[in-house]
Tab-separated table of N, CA and C in Angstrom:
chain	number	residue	atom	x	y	z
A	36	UNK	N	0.856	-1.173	0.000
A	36	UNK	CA	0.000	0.000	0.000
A	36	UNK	C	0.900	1.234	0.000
A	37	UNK	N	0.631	1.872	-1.161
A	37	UNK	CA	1.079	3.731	-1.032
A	37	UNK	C	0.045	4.405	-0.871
A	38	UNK	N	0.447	5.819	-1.252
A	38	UNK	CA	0.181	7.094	-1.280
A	38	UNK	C	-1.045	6.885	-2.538
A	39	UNK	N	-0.672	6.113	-3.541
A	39	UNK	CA	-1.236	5.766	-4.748
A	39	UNK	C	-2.990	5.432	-4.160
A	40	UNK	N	-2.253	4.208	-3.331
A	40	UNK	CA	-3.545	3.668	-3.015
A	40	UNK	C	-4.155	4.387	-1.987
A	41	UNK	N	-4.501	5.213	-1.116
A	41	UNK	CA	-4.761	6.343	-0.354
A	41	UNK	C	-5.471	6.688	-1.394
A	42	UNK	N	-5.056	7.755	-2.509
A	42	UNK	CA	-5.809	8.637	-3.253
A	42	UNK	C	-7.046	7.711	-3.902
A	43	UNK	N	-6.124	6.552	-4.275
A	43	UNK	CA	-7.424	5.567	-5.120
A	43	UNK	C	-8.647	5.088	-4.433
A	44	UNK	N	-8.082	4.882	-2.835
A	44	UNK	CA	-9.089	4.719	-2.260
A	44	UNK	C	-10.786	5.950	-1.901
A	45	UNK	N	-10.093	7.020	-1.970
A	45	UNK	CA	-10.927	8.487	-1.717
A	45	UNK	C	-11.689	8.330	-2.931
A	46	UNK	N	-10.695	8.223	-4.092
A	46	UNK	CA	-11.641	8.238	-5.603
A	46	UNK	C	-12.797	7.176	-5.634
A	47	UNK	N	-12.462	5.900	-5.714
A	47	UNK	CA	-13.411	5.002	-5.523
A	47	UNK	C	-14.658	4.824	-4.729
A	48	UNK	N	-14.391	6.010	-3.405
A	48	UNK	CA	-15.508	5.498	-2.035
A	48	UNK	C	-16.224	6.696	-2.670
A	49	UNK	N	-16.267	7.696	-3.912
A	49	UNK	CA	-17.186	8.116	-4.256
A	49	UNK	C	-16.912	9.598	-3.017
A	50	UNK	N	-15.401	9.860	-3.025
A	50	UNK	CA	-14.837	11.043	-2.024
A	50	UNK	C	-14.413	11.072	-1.176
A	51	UNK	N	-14.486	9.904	-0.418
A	51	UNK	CA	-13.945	9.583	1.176
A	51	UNK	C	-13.677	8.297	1.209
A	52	UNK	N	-12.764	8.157	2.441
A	52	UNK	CA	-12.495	6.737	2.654
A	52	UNK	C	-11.740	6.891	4.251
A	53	UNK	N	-12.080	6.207	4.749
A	53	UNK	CA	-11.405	5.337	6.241
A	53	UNK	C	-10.194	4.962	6.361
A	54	UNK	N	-9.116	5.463	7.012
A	54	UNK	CA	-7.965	4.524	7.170
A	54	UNK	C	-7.607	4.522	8.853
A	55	UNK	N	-6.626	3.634	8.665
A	55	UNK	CA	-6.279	3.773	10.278
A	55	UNK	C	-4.725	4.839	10.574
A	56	UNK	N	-4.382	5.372	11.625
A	56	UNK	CA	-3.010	5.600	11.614
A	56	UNK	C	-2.201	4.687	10.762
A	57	UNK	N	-2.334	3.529	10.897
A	57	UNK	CA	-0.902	2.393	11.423
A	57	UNK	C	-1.279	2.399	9.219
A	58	UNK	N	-2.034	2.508	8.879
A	58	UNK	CA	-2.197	2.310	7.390
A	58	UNK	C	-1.699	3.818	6.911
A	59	UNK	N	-2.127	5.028	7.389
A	59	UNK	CA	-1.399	5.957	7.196
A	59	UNK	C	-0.346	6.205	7.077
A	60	UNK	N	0.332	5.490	7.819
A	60	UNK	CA	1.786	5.402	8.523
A	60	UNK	C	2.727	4.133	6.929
A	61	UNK	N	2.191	3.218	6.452
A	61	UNK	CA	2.670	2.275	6.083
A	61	UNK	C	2.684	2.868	4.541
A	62	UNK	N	1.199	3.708	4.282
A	62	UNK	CA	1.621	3.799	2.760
A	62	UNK	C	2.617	5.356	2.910
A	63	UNK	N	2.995	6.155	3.982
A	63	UNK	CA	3.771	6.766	3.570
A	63	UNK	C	5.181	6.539	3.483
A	64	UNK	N	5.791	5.015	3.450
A	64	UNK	CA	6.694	4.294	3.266
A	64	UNK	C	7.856	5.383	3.898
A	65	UNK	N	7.975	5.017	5.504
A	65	UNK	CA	8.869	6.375	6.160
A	65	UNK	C	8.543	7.496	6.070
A	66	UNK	N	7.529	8.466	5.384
A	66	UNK	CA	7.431	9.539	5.511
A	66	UNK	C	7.229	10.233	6.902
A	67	UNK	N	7.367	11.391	7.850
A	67	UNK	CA	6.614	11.719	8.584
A	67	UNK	C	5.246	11.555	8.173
A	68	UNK	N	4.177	11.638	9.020
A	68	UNK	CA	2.746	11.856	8.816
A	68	UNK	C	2.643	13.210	8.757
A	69	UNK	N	3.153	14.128	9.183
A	69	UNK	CA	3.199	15.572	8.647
A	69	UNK	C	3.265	15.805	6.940
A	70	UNK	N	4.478	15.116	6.543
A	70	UNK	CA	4.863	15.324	5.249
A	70	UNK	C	3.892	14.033	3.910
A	71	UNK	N	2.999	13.018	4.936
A	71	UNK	CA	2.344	12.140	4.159
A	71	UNK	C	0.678	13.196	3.909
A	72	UNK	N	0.865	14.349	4.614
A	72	UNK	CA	-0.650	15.285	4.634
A	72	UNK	C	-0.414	15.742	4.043
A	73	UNK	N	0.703	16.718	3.805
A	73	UNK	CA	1.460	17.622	2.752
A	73	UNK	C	0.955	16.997	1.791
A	74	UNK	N	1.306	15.845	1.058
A	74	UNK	CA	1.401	15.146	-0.083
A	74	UNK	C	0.193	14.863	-0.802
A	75	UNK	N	-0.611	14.090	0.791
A	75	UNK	CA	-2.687	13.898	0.223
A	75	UNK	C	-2.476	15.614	-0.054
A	76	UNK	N	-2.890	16.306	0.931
A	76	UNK	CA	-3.487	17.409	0.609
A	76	UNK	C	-2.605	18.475	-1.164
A	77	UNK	N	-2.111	17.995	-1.432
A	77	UNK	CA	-1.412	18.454	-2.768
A	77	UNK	C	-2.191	17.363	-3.511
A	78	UNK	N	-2.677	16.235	-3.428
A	78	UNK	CA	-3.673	15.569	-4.607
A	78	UNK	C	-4.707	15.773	-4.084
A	79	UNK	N	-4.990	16.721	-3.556
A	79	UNK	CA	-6.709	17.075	-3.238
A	79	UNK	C	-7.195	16.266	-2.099
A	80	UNK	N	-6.875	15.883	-1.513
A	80	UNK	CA	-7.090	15.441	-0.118
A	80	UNK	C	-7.045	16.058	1.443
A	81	UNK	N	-8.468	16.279	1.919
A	81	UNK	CA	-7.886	16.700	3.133
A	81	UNK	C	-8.713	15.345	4.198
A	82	UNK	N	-8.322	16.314	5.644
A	82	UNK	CA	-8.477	14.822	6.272
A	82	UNK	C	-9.121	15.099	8.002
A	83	UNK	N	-9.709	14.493	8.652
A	83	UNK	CA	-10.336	14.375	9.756
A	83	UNK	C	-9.967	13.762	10.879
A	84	UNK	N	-9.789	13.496	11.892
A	84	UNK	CA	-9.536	14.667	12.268
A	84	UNK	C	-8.348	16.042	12.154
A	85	UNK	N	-8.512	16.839	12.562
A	85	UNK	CA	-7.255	17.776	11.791
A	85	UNK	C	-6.108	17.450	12.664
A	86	UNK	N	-5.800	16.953	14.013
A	86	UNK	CA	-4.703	16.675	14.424
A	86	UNK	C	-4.624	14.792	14.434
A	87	UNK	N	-3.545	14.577	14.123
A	87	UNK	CA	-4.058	12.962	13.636
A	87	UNK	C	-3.421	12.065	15.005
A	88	UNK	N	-4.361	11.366	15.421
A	88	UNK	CA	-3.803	10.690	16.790
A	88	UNK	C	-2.685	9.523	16.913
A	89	UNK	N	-2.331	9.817	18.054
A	89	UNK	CA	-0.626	8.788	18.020
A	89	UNK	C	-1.354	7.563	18.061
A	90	UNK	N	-2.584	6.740	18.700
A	90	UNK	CA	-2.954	5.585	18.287
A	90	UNK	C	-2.910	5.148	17.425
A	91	UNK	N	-2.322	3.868	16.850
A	91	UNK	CA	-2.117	3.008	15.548
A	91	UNK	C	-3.643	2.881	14.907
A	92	UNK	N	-4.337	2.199	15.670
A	92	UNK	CA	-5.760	1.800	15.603
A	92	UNK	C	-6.944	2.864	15.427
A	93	UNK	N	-6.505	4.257	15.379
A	93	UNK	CA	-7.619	4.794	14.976
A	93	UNK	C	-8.159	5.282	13.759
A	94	UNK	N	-9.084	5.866	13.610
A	94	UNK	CA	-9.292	5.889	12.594
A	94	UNK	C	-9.611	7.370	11.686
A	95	UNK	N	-9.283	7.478	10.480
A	95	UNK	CA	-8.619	8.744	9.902
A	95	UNK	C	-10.271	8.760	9.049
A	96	UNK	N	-10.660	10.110	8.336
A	96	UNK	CA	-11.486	10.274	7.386
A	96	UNK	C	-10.917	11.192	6.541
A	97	UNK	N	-10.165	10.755	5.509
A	97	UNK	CA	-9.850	11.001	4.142
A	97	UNK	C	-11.130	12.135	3.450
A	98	UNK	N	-10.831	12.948	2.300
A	98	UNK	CA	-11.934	13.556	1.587
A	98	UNK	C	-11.168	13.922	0.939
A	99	UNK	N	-12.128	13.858	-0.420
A	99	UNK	CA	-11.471	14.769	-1.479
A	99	UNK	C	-11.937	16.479	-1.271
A	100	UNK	N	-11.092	17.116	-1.536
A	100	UNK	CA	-11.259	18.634	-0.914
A	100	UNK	C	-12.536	19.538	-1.781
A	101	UNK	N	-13.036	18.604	-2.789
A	101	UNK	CA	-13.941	19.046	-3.634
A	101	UNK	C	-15.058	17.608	-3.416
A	102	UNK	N	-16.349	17.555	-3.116
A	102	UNK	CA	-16.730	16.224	-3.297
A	102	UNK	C	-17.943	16.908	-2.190
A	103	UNK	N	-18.546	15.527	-1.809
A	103	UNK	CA	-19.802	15.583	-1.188
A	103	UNK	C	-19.587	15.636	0.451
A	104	UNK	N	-18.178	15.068	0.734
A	104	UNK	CA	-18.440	15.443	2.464
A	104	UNK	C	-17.669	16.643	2.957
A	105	UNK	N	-16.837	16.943	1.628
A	105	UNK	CA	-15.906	18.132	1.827
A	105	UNK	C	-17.582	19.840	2.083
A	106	UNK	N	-18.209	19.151	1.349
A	106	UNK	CA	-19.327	20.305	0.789
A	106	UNK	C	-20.017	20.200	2.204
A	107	UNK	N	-20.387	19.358	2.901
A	107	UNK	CA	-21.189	18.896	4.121
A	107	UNK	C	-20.161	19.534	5.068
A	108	UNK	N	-19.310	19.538	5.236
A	108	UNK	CA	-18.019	20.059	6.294
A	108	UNK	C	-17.805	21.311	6.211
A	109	UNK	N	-18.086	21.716	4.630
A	109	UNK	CA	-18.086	23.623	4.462
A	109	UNK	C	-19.272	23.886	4.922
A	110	UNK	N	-20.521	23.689	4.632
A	110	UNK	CA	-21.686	24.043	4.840
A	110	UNK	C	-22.220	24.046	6.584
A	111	UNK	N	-21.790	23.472	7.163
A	111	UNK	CA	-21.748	23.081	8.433
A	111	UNK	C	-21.242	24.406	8.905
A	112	UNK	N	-19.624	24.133	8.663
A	112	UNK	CA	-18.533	25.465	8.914
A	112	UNK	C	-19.861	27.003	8.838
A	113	UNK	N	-20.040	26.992	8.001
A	113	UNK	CA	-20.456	28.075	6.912
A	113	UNK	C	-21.720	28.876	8.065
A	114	UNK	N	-22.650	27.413	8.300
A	114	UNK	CA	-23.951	27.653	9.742
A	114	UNK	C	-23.155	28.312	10.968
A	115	UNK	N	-22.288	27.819	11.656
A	115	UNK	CA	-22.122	28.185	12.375
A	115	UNK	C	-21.377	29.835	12.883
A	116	UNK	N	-20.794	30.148	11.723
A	116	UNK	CA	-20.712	31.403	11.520
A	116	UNK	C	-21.253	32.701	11.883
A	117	UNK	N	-20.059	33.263	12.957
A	117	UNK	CA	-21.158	34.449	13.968
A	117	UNK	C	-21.718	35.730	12.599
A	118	UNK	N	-22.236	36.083	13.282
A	118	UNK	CA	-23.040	37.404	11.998
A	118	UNK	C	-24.135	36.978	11.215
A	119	UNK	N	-24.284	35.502	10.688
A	119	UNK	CA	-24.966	35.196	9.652
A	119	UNK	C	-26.460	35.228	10.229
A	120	UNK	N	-27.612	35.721	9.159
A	120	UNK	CA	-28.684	36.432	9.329
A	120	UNK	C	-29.567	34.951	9.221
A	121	UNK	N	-30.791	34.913	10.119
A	121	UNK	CA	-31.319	33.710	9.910
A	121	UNK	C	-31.681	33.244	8.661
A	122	UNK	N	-32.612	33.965	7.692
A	122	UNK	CA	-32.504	33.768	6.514
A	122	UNK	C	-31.478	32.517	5.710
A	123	UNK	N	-30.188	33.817	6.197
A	123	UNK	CA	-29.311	33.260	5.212
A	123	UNK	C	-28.834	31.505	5.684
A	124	UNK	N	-28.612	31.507	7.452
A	124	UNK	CA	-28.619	30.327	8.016
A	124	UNK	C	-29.885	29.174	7.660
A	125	UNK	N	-31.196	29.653	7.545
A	125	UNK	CA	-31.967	28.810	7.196
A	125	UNK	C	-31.832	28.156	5.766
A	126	UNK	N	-31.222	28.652	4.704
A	126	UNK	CA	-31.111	28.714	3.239
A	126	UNK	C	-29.872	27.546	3.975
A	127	UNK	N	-28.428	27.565	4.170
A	127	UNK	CA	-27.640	26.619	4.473
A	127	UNK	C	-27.915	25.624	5.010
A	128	UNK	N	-29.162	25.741	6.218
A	128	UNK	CA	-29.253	24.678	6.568
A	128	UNK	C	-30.058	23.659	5.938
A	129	UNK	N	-30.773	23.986	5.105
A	129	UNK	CA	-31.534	23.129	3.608
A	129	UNK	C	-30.548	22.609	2.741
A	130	UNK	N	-29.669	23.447	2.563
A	130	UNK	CA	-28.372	22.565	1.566
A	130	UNK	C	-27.846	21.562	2.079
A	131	UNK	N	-27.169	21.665	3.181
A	131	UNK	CA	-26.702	20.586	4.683
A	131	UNK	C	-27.521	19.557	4.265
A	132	UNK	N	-29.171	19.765	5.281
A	132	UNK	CA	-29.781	18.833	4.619
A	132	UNK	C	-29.814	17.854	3.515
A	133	UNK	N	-29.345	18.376	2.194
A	133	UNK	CA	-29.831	17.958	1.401
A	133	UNK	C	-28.244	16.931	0.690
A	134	UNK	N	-27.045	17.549	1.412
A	134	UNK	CA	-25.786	17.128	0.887
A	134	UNK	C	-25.850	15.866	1.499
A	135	UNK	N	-26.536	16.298	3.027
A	135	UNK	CA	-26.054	14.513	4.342
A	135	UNK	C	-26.961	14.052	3.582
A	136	UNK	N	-28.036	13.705	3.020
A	136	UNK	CA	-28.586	12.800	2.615
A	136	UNK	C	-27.905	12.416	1.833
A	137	UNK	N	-27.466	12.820	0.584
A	137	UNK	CA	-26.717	12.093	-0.461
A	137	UNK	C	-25.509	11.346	0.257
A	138	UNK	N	-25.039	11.855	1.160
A	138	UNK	CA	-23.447	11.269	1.695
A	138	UNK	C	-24.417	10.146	2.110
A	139	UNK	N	-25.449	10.067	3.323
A	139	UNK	CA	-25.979	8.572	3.688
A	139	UNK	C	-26.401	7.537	2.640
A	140	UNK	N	-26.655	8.133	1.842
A	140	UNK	CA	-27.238	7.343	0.318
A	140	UNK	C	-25.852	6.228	-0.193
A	141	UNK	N	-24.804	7.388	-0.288
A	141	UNK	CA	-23.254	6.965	-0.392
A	141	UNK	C	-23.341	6.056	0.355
A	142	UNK	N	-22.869	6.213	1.602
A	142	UNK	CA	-22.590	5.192	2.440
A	142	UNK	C	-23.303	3.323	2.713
A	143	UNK	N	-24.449	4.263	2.272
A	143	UNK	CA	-25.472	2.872	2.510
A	143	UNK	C	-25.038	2.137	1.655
A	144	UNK	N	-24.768	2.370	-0.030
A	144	UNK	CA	-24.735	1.506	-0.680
A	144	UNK	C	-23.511	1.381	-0.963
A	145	UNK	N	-22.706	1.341	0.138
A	145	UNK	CA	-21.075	0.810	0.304
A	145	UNK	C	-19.841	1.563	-0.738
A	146	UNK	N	-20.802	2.941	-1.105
A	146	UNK	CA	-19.094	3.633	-2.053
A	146	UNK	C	-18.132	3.975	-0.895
A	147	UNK	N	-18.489	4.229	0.694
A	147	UNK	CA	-17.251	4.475	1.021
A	147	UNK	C	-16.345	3.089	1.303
A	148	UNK	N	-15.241	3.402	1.147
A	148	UNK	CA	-14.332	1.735	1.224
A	148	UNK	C	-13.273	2.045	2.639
A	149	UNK	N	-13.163	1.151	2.988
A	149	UNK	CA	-11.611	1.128	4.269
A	149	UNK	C	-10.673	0.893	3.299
A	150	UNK	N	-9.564	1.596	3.685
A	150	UNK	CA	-8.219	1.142	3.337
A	150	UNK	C	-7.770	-0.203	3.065
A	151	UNK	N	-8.157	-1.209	4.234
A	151	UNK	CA	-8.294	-2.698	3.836
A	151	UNK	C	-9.088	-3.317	2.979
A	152	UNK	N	-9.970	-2.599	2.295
A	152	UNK	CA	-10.194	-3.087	1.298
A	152	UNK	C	-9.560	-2.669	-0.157
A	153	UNK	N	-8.830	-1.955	-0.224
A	153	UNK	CA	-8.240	-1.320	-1.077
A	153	UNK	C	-6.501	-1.515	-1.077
A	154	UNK	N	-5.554	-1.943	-2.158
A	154	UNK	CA	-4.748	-1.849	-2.039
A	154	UNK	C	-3.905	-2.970	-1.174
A	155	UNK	N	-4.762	-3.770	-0.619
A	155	UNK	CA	-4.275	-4.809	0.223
A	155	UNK	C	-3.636	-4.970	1.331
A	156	UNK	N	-3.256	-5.344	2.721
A	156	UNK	CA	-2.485	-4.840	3.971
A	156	UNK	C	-1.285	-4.782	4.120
């Protein structure tokens, strides 16, 4: 498993995908994990949580920085935003709405993938 398979995996799950540290860690073949974010996030990848935990076993959420959960994560961002006029908050929160459904739709019918299924262990 690389870096390769990381990106392939995000593409395939239809924008996102699951990995663990310890898989993070393996396809950046020695990289720091600092410099393996650098790298996703230069192929359009960003990632969840934003500080990534020293546990081997946990678990990472990949996104493509353009896609359907990246849009759910702006839109979210976007609500909570001091100043914004209800209006305009009510109008976002219908989009929200309408993005998580498609992401659950995703999910249900298995486009997001784990790392272990992708690329092999």
């Amino acid at each position: 498993m690389d870096i390769r398979d990381v990106v392939r995996a995000v593409e395939e799950g239809e924008g996102f995908a699951f990995l663990t540290v310890r898989e993070l860690n393996r396809a950046g073949a020695g990289r720091t994990v600092g410099d393996i974010l650098d790298l996703l996030e230069k192929l359009g990848c960003l990632h969840l949580p934003a500080a990534i935990p020293s546990e081997p076993d946990r678990h990472i959420l990949l996104y493509r920085a353009r896609g359907a959960v990246a849009s759910v994560l702006m839109l979210q961002h976007e609500i909570e935003a001091p100043g914004l006029g209800e209006e305009d908050r009510e109008g976002l929160a219908a989009m929200l709405v309408l993005a998580a459904r498609q992401l659950e739709r995703d999910v249900a019918v298995g486009r997001a993938q784990r790392m272990s299924d992708v690329g092999g262990r």
